[in-house]
PDB file of C-alpha atoms in Angstrom:
ATOM      1  CA  MET A   1     110.913  64.809 101.833  1.00  0.00           C
ATOM      2  CA  LYS A   2     109.719  67.263 104.476  1.00  0.00           C
ATOM      3  CA  LYS A   3     113.151  67.381 106.085  1.00  0.00           C
ATOM      4  CA  GLU A   4     114.746  68.190 102.721  1.00  0.00           C
ATOM      5  CA  LYS A   5     112.475  71.227 102.326  1.00  0.00           C
ATOM      6  CA  GLU A   6     113.332  72.394 105.822  1.00  0.00           C
ATOM      7  CA  LYS A   7     117.027  72.141 105.013  1.00  0.00           C
ATOM      8  CA  LEU A   8     116.547  74.332 101.947  1.00  0.00           C
ATOM      9  CA  LYS A   9     114.904  77.158 103.862  1.00  0.00           C
ATOM     10  CA  PRO A  10     117.345  80.035 104.227  1.00  0.00           C
ATOM     11  CA  THR A  11     118.022  81.178 107.749  1.00  0.00           C
ATOM     12  CA  ALA A  12     120.666  83.811 107.126  1.00  0.00           C
ATOM     13  CA  GLY A  13     119.459  87.332 106.425  1.00  0.00           C
ATOM     14  CA  ARG A  14     116.130  87.027 108.211  1.00  0.00           C
ATOM     15  CA  LEU A  15     115.072  90.103 110.079  1.00  0.00           C
ATOM     16  CA  GLY A  16     113.595  89.890 113.524  1.00  0.00           C
ATOM     17  CA  VAL A  17     110.916  92.135 114.914  1.00  0.00           C
ATOM     18  CA  ILE A  18     112.208  95.339 116.466  1.00  0.00           C
ATOM     19  CA  THR A  19     110.569  96.042 119.806  1.00  0.00           C
ATOM     20  CA  PRO A  20     111.326  98.525 122.577  1.00  0.00           C
ATOM     21  CA  GLU A  21     112.746  95.635 124.593  1.00  0.00           C
ATOM     22  CA  ASN A  22     115.337  94.635 121.990  1.00  0.00           C
ATOM     23  CA  ARG A  23     116.007  98.023 120.424  1.00  0.00           C
ATOM     24  CA  HIS A  24     119.095  98.571 122.571  1.00  0.00           C
ATOM     25  CA  LEU A  25     120.720  95.611 120.801  1.00  0.00           C
ATOM     26  CA  LEU A  26     120.801  97.525 117.512  1.00  0.00           C
ATOM     27  CA  PRO A  27     123.694  99.786 116.494  1.00  0.00           C
ATOM     28  CA  VAL A  28     123.417 103.360 117.783  1.00  0.00           C
ATOM     29  CA  GLU A  29     123.022 104.722 114.238  1.00  0.00           C
ATOM     30  CA  VAL A  30     120.017 102.476 113.620  1.00  0.00           C
ATOM     31  CA  GLN A  31     118.503 103.480 116.972  1.00  0.00           C
ATOM     32  CA  ASP A  32     118.872 107.157 116.001  1.00  0.00           C
ATOM     33  CA  ILE A  33     117.196 106.598 112.631  1.00  0.00           C
ATOM     34  CA  LEU A  34     114.321 104.690 114.229  1.00  0.00           C
ATOM     35  CA  GLY A  35     113.844 107.524 116.721  1.00  0.00           C
ATOM     36  CA  LYS A  36     113.748 110.104 113.932  1.00  0.00           C
ATOM     37  CA  LEU A  37     111.219 108.018 112.017  1.00  0.00           C
ATOM     38  CA  GLU A  38     108.982 107.797 115.079  1.00  0.00           C
ATOM     39  CA  ARG A  39     109.206 111.566 115.617  1.00  0.00           C
ATOM     40  CA  HIS A  40     108.508 112.102 111.892  1.00  0.00           C
ATOM     41  CA  GLU A  41     111.787 113.952 111.424  1.00  0.00           C
ATOM     42  CA  LEU A  42     112.428 111.637 108.488  1.00  0.00           C
ATOM     43  CA  VAL A  43     109.899 110.695 105.841  1.00  0.00           C
ATOM     44  CA  SER A  44     110.019 108.068 103.157  1.00  0.00           C
ATOM     45  CA  PRO A  45     111.598 109.340  99.911  1.00  0.00           C
ATOM     46  CA  LYS A  46     108.372 108.352  98.140  1.00  0.00           C
ATOM     47  CA  TYR A  47     106.171 110.466 100.422  1.00  0.00           C
ATOM     48  CA  PRO A  48     106.942 113.899  98.886  1.00  0.00           C
ATOM     49  CA  ILE A  49     106.300 112.513  95.390  1.00  0.00           C
ATOM     50  CA  ALA A  50     102.953 111.049  96.419  1.00  0.00           C
ATOM     51  CA  LEU A  51     102.046 114.237  98.312  1.00  0.00           C
ATOM     52  CA  LYS A  52     102.861 116.390  95.289  1.00  0.00           C
ATOM     53  CA  ASP A  53     100.692 114.259  93.007  1.00  0.00           C
ATOM     54  CA  HIS A  54      97.839 114.305  95.525  1.00  0.00           C
ATOM     55  CA  LEU A  55      97.957 118.075  96.060  1.00  0.00           C
ATOM     56  CA  LYS A  56      98.102 118.838  92.350  1.00  0.00           C
ATOM     57  CA  ARG A  57      95.186 116.493  91.638  1.00  0.00           C
ATOM     58  CA  ARG A  58      93.100 118.017  94.463  1.00  0.00           C
ATOM     59  CA  THR A  59      93.913 121.535  93.237  1.00  0.00           C
ATOM     60  CA  ARG A  60      92.689 120.658  89.734  1.00  0.00           C
ATOM     61  CA  GLU A  61      89.530 119.072  91.173  1.00  0.00           C
ATOM     62  CA  ARG A  62      88.792 122.128  93.321  1.00  0.00           C
ATOM     63  CA  LEU A  63      89.248 124.474  90.375  1.00  0.00           C
ATOM     64  CA  GLN A  64      87.016 122.318  88.172  1.00  0.00           C
ATOM     65  CA  GLU A  65      84.297 122.430  90.838  1.00  0.00           C
ATOM     66  CA  ASN A  66      84.713 126.176  91.360  1.00  0.00           C
ATOM     67  CA  PRO A  67      86.852 127.953  88.729  1.00  0.00           C
ATOM     68  CA  ASN A  68      86.579 131.263  90.606  1.00  0.00           C
ATOM     69  CA  LEU A  69      88.515 130.095  93.678  1.00  0.00           C
ATOM     70  CA  HIS A  70      91.262 132.508  94.602  1.00  0.00           C
ATOM     71  CA  LEU A  71      94.803 131.316  95.178  1.00  0.00           C
ATOM     72  CA  LYS A  72      94.587 132.072  98.893  1.00  0.00           C
ATOM     73  CA  GLU A  73      91.522 129.843  99.292  1.00  0.00           C
ATOM     74  CA  VAL A  74      93.106 126.957  97.394  1.00  0.00           C
ATOM     75  CA  VAL A  75      96.315 127.191  99.426  1.00  0.00           C
ATOM     76  CA  LEU A  76      94.411 127.345 102.733  1.00  0.00           C
ATOM     77  CA  LEU A  77      92.299 124.303 101.841  1.00  0.00           C
ATOM     78  CA  SER A  78      95.419 122.388 100.866  1.00  0.00           C
ATOM     79  CA  VAL A  79      97.446 123.340 103.937  1.00  0.00           C
ATOM     80  CA  GLN A  80      94.547 122.424 106.238  1.00  0.00           C
ATOM     81  CA  SER A  81      94.537 118.905 104.805  1.00  0.00           C
ATOM     82  CA  LEU A  82      98.232 118.310 105.567  1.00  0.00           C
ATOM     83  CA  PRO A  83      99.187 116.175 108.582  1.00  0.00           C
ATOM     84  CA  ASP A  84     100.434 118.042 111.662  1.00  0.00           C
ATOM     85  CA  TRP A  85     103.700 116.075 111.814  1.00  0.00           C
ATOM     86  CA  LEU A  86     104.837 117.195 108.362  1.00  0.00           C
ATOM     87  CA  PRO A  87     108.321 118.790 108.431  1.00  0.00           C
ATOM     88  CA  PRO A  88     108.308 122.560 107.713  1.00  0.00           C
ATOM     89  CA  ALA A  89     110.359 122.151 104.532  1.00  0.00           C
ATOM     90  CA  LEU A  90     107.738 119.806 103.121  1.00  0.00           C
ATOM     91  CA  VAL A  91     104.917 122.216 104.034  1.00  0.00           C
ATOM     92  CA  LYS A  92     106.786 124.931 102.141  1.00  0.00           C
ATOM     93  CA  ASP A  93     107.164 122.629  99.132  1.00  0.00           C
ATOM     94  CA  ALA A  94     103.476 121.696  99.335  1.00  0.00           C
ATOM     95  CA  VAL A  95     102.433 125.350  99.150  1.00  0.00           C
ATOM     96  CA  ALA A  96     104.737 125.857  96.158  1.00  0.00           C
ATOM     97  CA  TRP A  97     103.215 122.845  94.367  1.00  0.00           C
ATOM     98  CA  VAL A  98      99.684 124.129  94.944  1.00  0.00           C
ATOM     99  CA  VAL A  99     100.608 127.610  93.680  1.00  0.00           C
ATOM    100  CA  GLU A 100     102.289 126.091  90.624  1.00  0.00           C
ATOM    101  CA  GLU A 101      99.223 123.987  89.796  1.00  0.00           C
ATOM    102  CA  TRP A 102      96.831 126.892  90.423  1.00  0.00           C
ATOM    103  CA  GLU A 103      98.814 129.106  88.034  1.00  0.00           C
ATOM    104  CA  SER A 104      98.862 126.373  85.410  1.00  0.00           C
ATOM    105  CA  CYS A 105      95.117 125.772  85.664  1.00  0.00           C
ATOM    106  CA  THR A 106      94.197 129.462  85.569  1.00  0.00           C
ATOM    107  CA  GLN A 107      96.435 130.028  82.543  1.00  0.00           C
ATOM    108  CA  ASN A 108      94.757 127.109  80.783  1.00  0.00           C
ATOM    109  CA  GLN A 109      91.316 128.510  81.634  1.00  0.00           C
ATOM    110  CA  LYS A 110      92.293 131.926  80.255  1.00  0.00           C
ATOM    111  CA  ALA A 111      93.661 130.361  77.081  1.00  0.00           C
ATOM    112  CA  LEU A 112      90.469 128.348  76.587  1.00  0.00           C
ATOM    113  CA  SER A 113      88.237 131.371  77.130  1.00  0.00           C
ATOM    114  CA  ALA A 114      90.356 133.416  74.687  1.00  0.00           C
ATOM    115  CA  THR A 115      90.010 130.788  71.941  1.00  0.00           C
ATOM    116  CA  GLU A 116      86.243 130.520  72.510  1.00  0.00           C
ATOM    117  CA  ALA A 117      85.758 134.287  72.205  1.00  0.00           C
TER     118      ALA A 117
END
């Protein structure tokens, strides 16, 4: 019975562990991609989405704690929290997301104060 189970285990398609010692065995294109990933020139496609959600949530939290924060302060706090390896294009996008959320929150605050008055 045990031998039957062993026969059923698939062997094709298994991935080995990539190490510096066996990296040269991979195609050149794969080696280039792995190098870019290590140097953080490439990021996961999910990372910008998660970063955007995180920055917008933190911006809302900061404005709830202190509604009088200026845009410059919110942007500086957000940029300081970003990792150093982040590509410049993603830093630019991050600043745009924070500005967008700050504008949205301040407009909502103004609308609420206008309806209360």
